[in-house]
PDB file of C-alpha atoms in Angstrom:
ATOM      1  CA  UNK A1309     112.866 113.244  65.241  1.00 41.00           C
ATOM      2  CA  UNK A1310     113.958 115.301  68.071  1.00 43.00           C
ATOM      3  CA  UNK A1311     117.934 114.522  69.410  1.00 45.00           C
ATOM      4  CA  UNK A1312     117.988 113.766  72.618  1.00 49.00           C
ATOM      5  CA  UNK A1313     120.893 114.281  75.247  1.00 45.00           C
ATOM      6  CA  UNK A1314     122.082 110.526  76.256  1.00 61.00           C
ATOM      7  CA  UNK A1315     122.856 107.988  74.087  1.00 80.00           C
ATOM      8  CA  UNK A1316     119.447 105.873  73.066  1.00 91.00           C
ATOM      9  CA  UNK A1317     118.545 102.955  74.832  1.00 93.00           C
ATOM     10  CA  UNK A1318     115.967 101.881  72.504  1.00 95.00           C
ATOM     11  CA  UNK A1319     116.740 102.257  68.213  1.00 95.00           C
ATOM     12  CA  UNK A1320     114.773 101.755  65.704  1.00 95.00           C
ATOM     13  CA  UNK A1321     115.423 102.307  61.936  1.00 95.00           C
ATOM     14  CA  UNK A1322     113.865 102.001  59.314  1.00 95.00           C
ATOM     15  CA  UNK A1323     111.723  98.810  60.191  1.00 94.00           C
ATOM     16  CA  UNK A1324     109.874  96.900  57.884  1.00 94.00           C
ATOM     17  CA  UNK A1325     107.515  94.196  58.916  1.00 93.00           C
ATOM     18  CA  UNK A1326     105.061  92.436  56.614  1.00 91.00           C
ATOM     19  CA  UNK A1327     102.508  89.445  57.371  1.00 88.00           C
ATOM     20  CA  UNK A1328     102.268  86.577  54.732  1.00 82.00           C
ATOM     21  CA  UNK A1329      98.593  84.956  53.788  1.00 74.00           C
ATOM     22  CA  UNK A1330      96.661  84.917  51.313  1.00 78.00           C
ATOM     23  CA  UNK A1331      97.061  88.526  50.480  1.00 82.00           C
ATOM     24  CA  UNK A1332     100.783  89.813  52.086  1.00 83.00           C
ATOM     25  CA  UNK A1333      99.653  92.853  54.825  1.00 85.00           C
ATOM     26  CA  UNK A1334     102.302  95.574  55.430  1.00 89.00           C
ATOM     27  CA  UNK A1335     101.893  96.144  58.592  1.00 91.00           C
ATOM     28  CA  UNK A1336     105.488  98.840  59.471  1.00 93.00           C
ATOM     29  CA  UNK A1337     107.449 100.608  56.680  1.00 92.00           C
ATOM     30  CA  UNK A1338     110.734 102.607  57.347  1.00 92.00           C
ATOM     31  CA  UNK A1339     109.656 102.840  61.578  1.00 94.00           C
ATOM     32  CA  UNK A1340     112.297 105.007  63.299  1.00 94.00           C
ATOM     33  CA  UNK A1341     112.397 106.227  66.753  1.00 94.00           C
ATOM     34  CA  UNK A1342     114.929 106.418  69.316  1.00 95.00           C
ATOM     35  CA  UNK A1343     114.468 106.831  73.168  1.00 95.00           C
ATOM     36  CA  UNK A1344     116.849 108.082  75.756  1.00 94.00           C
ATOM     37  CA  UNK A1345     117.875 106.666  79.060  1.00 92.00           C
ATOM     38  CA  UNK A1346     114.806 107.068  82.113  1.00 92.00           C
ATOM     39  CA  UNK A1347     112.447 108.004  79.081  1.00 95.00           C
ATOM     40  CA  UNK A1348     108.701 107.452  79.444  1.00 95.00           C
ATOM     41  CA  UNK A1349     107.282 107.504  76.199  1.00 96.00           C
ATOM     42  CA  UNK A1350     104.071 106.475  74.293  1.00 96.00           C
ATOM     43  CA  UNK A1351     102.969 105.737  70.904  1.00 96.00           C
ATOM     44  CA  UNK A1352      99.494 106.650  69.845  1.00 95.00           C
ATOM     45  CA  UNK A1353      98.024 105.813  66.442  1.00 91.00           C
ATOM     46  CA  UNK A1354      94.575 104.357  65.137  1.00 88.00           C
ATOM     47  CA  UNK A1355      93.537 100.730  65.114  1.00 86.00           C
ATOM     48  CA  UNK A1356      95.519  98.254  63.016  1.00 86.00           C
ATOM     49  CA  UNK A1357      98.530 100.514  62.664  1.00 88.00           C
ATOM     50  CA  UNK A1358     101.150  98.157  64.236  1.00 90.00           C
ATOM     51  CA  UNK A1359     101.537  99.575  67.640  1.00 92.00           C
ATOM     52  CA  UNK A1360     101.647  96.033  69.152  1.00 92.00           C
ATOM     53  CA  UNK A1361     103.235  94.549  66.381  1.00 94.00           C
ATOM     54  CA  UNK A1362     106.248  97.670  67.049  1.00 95.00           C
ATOM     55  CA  UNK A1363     106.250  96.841  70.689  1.00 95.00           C
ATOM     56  CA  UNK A1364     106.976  93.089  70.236  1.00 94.00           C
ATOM     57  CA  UNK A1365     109.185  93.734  67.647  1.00 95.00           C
ATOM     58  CA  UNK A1366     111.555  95.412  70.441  1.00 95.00           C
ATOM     59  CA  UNK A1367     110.762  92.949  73.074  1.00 94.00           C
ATOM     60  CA  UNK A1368     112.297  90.561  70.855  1.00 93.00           C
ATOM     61  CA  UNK A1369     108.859  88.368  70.521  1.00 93.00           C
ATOM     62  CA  UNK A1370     108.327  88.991  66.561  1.00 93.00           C
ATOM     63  CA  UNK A1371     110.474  88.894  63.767  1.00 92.00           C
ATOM     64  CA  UNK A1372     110.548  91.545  60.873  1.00 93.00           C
ATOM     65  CA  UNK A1373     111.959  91.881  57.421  1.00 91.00           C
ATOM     66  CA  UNK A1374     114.156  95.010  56.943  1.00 90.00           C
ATOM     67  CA  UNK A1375     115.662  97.744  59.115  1.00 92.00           C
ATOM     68  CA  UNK A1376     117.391  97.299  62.650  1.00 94.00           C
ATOM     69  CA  UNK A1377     116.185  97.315  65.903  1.00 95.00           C
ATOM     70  CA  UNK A1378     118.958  97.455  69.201  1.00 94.00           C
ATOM     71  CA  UNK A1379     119.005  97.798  72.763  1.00 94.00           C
ATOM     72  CA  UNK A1380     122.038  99.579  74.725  1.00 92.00           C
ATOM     73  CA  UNK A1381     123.809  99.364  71.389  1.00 90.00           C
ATOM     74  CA  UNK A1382     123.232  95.464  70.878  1.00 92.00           C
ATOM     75  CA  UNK A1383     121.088  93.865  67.554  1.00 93.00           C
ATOM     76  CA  UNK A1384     117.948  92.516  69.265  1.00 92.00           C
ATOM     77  CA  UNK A1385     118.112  88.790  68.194  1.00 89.00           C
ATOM     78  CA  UNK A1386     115.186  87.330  70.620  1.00 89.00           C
ATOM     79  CA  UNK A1387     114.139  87.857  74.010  1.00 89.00           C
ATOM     80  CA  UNK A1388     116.073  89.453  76.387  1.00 89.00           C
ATOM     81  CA  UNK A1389     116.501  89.707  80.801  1.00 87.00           C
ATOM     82  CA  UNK A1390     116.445  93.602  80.117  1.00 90.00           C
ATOM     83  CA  UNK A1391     113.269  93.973  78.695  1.00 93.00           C
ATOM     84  CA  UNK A1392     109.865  93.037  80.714  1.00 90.00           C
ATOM     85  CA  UNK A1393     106.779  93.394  78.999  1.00 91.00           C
ATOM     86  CA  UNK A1394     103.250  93.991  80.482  1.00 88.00           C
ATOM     87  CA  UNK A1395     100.449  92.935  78.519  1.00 84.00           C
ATOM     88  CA  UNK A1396      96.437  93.541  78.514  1.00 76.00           C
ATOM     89  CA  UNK A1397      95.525  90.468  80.118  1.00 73.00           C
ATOM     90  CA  UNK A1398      97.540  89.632  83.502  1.00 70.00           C
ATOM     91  CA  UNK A1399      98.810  86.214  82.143  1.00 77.00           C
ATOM     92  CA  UNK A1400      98.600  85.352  85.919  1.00 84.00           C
ATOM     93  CA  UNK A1401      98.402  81.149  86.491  1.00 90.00           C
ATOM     94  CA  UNK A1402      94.702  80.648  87.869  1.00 90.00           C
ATOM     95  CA  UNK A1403      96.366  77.466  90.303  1.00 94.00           C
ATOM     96  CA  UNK A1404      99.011  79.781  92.115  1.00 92.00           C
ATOM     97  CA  UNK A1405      98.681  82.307  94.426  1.00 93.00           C
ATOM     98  CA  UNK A1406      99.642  86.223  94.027  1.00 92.00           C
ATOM     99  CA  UNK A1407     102.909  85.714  95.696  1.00 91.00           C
ATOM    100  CA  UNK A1408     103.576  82.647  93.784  1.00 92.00           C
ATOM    101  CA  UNK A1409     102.705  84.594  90.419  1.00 91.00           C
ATOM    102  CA  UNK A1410     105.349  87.400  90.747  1.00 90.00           C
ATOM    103  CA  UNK A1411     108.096  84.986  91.972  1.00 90.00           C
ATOM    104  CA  UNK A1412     107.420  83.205  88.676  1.00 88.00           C
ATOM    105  CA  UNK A1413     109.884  84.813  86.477  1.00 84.00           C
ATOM    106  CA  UNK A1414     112.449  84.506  88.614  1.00 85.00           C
ATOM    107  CA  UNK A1415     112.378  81.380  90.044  1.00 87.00           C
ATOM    108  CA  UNK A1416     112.089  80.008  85.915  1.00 86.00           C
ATOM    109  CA  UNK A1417     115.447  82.137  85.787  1.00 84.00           C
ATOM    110  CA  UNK A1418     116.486  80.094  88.360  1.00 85.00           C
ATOM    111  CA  UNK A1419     117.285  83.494  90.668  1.00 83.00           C
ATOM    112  CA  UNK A1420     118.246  82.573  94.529  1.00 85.00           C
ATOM    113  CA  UNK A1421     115.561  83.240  96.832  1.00 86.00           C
ATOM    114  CA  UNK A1422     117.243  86.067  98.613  1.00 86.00           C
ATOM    115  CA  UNK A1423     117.859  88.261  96.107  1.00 82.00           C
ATOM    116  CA  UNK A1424     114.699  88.237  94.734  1.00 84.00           C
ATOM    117  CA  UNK A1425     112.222  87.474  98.066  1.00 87.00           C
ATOM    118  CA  UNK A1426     113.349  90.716  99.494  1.00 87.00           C
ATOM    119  CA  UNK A1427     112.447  93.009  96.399  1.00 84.00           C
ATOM    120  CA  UNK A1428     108.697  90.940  95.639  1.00 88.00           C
ATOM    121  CA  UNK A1429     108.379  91.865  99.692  1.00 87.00           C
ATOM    122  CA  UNK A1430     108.895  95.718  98.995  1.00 84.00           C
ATOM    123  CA  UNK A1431     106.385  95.624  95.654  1.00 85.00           C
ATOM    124  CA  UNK A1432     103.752  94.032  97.132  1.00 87.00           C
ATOM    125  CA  UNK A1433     103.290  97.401  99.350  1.00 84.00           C
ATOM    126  CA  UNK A1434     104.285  99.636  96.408  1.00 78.00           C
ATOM    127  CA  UNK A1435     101.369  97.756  94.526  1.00 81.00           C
ATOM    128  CA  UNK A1436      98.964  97.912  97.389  1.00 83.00           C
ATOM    129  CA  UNK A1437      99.099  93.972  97.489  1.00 88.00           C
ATOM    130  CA  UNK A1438      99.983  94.047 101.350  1.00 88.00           C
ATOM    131  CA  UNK A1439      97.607  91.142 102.909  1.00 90.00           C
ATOM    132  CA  UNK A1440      96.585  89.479  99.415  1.00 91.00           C
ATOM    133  CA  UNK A1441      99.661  87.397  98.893  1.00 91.00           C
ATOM    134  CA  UNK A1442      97.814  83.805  99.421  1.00 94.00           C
ATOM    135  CA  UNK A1443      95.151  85.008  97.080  1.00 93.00           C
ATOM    136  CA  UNK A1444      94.620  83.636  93.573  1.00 93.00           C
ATOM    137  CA  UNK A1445      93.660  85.554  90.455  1.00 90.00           C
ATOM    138  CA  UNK A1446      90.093  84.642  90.809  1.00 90.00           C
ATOM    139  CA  UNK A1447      89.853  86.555  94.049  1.00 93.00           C
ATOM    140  CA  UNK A1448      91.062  89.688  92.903  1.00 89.00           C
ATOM    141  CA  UNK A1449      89.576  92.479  90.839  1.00 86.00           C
ATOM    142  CA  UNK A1450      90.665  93.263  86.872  1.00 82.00           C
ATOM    143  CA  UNK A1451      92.666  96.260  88.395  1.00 81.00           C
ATOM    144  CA  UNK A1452      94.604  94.244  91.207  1.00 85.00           C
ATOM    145  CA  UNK A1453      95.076  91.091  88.937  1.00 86.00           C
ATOM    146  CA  UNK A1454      97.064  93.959  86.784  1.00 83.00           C
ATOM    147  CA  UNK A1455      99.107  95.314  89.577  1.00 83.00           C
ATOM    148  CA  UNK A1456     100.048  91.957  90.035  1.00 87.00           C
ATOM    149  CA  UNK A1457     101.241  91.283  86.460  1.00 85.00           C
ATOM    150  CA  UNK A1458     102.992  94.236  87.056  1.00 84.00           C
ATOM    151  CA  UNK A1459     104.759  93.614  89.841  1.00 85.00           C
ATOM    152  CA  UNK A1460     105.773  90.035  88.012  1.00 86.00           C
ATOM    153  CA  UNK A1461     107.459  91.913  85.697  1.00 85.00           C
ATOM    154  CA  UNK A1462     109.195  94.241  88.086  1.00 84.00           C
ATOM    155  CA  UNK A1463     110.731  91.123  90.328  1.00 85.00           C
ATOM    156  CA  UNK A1464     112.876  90.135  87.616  1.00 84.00           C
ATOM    157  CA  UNK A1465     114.130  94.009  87.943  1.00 83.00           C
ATOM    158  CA  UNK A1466     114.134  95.118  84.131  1.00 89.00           C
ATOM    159  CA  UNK A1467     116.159  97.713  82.907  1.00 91.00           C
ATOM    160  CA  UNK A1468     113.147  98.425  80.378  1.00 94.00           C
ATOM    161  CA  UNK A1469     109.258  98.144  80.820  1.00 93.00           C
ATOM    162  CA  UNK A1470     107.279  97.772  77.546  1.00 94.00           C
ATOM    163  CA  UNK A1471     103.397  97.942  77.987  1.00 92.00           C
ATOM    164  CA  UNK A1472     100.753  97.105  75.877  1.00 92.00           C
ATOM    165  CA  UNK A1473      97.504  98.673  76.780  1.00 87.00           C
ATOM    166  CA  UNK A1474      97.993  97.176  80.423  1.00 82.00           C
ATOM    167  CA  UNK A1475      95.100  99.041  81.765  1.00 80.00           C
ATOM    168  CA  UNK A1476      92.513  98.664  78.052  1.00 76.00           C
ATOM    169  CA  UNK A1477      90.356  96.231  79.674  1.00 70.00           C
ATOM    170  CA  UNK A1478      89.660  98.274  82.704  1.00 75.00           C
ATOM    171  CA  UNK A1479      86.505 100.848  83.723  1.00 77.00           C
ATOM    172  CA  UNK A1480      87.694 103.916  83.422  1.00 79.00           C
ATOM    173  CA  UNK A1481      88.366 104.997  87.314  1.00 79.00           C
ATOM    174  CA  UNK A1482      89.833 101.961  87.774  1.00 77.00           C
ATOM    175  CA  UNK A1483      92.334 103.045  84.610  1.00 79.00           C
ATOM    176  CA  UNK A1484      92.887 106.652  85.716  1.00 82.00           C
ATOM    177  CA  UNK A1485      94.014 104.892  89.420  1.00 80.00           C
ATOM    178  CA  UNK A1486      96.170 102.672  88.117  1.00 81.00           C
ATOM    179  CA  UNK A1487      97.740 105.520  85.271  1.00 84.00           C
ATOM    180  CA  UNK A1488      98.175 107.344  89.371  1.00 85.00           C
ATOM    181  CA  UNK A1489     100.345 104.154  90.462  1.00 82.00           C
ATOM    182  CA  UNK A1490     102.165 103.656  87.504  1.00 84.00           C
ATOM    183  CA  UNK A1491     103.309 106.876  87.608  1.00 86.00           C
ATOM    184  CA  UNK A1492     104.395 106.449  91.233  1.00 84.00           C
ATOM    185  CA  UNK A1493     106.099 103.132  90.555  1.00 83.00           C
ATOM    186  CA  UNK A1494     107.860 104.953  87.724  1.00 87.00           C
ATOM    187  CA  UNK A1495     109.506 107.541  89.355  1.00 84.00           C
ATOM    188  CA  UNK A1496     110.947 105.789  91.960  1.00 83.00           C
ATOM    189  CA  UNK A1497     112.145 102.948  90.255  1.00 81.00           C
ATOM    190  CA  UNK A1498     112.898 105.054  86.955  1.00 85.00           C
ATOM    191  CA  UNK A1499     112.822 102.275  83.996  1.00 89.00           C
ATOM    192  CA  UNK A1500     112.867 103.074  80.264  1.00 94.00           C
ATOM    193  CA  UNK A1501     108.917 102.744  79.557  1.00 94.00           C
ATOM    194  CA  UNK A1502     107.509 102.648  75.924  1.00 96.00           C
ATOM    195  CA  UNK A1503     104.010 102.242  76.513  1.00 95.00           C
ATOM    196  CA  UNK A1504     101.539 101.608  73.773  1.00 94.00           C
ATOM    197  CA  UNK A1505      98.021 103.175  74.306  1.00 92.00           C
ATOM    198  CA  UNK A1506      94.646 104.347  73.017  1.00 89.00           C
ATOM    199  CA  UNK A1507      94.377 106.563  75.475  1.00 90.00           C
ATOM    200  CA  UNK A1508      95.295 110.521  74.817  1.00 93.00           C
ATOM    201  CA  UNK A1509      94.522 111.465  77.758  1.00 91.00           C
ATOM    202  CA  UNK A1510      96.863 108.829  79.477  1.00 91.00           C
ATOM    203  CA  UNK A1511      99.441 109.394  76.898  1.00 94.00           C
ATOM    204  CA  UNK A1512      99.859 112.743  77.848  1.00 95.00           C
ATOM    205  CA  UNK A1513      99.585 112.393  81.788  1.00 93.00           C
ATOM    206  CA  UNK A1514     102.396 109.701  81.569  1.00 93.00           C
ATOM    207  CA  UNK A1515     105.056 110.998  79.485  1.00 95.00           C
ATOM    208  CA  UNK A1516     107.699 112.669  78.399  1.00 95.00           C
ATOM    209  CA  UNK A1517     107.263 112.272  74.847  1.00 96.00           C
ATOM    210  CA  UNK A1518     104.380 110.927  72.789  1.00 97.00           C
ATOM    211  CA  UNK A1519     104.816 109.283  69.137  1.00 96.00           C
ATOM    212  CA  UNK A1520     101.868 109.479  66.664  1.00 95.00           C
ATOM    213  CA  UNK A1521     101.891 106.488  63.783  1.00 93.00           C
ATOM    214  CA  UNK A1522      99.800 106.546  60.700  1.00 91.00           C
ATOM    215  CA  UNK A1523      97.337 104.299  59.744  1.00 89.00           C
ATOM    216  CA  UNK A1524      98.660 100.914  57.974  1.00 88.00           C
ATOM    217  CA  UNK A1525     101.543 100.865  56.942  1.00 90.00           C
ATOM    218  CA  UNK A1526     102.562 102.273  60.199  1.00 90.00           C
ATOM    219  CA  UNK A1527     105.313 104.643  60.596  1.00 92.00           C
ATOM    220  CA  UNK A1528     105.928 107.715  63.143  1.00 94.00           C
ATOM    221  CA  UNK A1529     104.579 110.950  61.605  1.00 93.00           C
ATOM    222  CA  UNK A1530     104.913 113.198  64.560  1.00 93.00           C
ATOM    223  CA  UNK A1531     106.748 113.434  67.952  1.00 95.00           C
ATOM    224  CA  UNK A1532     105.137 115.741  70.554  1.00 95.00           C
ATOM    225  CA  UNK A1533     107.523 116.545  73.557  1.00 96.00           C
ATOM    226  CA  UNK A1534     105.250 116.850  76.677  1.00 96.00           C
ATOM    227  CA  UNK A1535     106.052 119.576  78.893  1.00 94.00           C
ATOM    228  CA  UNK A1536     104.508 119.526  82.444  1.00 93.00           C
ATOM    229  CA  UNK A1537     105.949 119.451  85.558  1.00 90.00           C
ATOM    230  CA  UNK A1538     106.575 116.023  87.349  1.00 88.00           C
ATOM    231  CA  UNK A1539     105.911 114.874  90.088  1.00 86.00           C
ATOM    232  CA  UNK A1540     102.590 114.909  88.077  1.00 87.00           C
ATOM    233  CA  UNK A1541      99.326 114.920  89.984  1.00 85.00           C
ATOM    234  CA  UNK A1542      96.033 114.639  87.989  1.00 82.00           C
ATOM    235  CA  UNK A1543      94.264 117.487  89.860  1.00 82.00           C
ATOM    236  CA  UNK A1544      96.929 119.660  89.061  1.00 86.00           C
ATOM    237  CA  UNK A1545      98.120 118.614  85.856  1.00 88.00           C
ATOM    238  CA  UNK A1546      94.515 118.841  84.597  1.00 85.00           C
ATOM    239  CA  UNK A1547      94.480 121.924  85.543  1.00 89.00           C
ATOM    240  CA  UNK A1548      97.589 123.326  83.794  1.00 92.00           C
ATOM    241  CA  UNK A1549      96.153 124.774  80.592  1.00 92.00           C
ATOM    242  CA  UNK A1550      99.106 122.862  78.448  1.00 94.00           C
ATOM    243  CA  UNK A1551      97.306 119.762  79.658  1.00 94.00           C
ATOM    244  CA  UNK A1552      94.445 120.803  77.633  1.00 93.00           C
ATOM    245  CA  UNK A1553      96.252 122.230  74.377  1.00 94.00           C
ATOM    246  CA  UNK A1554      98.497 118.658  74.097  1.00 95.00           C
ATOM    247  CA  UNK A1555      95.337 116.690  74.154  1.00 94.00           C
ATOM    248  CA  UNK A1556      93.883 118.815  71.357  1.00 93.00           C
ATOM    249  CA  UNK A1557      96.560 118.491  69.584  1.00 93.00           C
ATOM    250  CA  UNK A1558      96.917 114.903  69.511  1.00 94.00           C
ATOM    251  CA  UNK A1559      92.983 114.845  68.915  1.00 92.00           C
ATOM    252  CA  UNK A1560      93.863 116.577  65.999  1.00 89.00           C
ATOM    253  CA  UNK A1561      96.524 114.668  65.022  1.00 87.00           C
ATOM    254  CA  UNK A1562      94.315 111.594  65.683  1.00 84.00           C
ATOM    255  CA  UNK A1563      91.483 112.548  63.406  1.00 75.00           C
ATOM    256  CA  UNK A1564      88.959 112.869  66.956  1.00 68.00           C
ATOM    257  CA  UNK A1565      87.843 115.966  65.705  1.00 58.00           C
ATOM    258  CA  UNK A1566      88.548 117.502  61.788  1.00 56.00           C
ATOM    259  CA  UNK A1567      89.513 121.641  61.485  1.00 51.00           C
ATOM    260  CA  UNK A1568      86.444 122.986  60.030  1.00 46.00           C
ATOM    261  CA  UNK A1569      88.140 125.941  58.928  1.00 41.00           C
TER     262      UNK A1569
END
């Protein structure tokens, strides 16, 4: 693994993680990564490799067996205020409206209404929500139901954003648009991001470093440090032949396409 410059907000090493049953399934063996203050990073990997499983284990939502996991130099024992996690499906509550939705969190956290009403006002125009507060999910499309979860998590101000395949469900316009916002939301509100995905393509747009994991057991066998300029755009960042030779090389990582040579 690469070093990197400030001191890690996210650590894991050596993880271990098994699931008991019938027949025990190792699902993580000796996991280590470490990312750096601002990061945005993504793990790749095939199906069943314990990308989720990796991404709950830091959100505090899973237990695991061996190894240690910390955030800003503190054991992660559970779930913590720091750490917001987005996942596919909006979890939005069908019976309250949009506005109601992202004050969720905090009212639960029992946050007083000014300190929070102020910030949901400024994300519902960073999330293009202007005008659809009194909607419910219902009346929204997949893409707007996500900004929405989104922007849930963001109210409650997170130091760290953890995302599990928040766009997977989505056509793929839809995706790329939202991958456009994200991006946006990102760099001006400049959270740690770990974001798990199937997506090279959107791996390599997003980041600034992408981890590949093996098949089952999963583990990281390869770090890729993603080079292109930000602010990135996608008509020019497509066009900037590294764009190109990173996605090969993940393809190639990823088994898309085999060397024939």
């Amino acid at each position: 693994m690469s070093q990197h410059p400030s001191k890690p907000v996210i650590e894991v090493r050596q993880v271990l993680k098994t699931f008991a049953g019938k027949r025990e399934v190792k699902a993580l063996e000796a996991v280590d990564l470490a990312i750096g203050a601002h990061e945005f990073v993504s793990i790749l990997g095939p199906s069943g490799c314990g990308k989720s499983t990796l991404l709950r284990i830091v959100a505090g939502l899973t237990p695991y067996q061996g190894g240690e996991v910390s955030v800003n130099g503190r054991a992660v024992m559970g779930p913590s205020p720091e750490i917001g996690v987005v996942f596919q499906s909006s979890n939005m509550l069908p019976w309250l409206t949009v506005r109601e939705n992202m004050a969720l969190g905090a009212r639960l956290r029992k946050l007083p209404e000014s300190v929070w009403a102020p910030k949901l006002e400024q994300l519902m125009g960073m999330l293009g929500l202007k005008g659809f507060e009194q909607h419910h999910p219902h009346q929204l499309s997949g893409g707007m139901r996500q900004r929405a979860a989104i922007g849930q998590i963001l109210a409650l101000d997170p130091q760290i954003l953890l995302m599990d395949e928040p766009f997977g469900a989505l056509d793929a316009l839809t995706r790329d648009r939202l991958n456009v916002e994200l991006l946006r939301i990102w760099q001006e509100q400049r959270q740690t991001v770990l974001l798990v995905t199937h997506s090279i393509a959107e791996a390599v747009f997003l980041s600034d470093r992408v981890l590949v994991m093996s098949g089952r057991p999963g583990r990281v066998v390869k770090e890729i440090t993603i080079d292109l300029p930000r602010p990135r755009r996608p008509e020019s960042i497509k066009e900037n032949p590294r764009y190109g030779e990173y996605i090969a090389e993940l393809s190639s990582l990823m088994g898309v396409f085999k060397d024939e040579h």
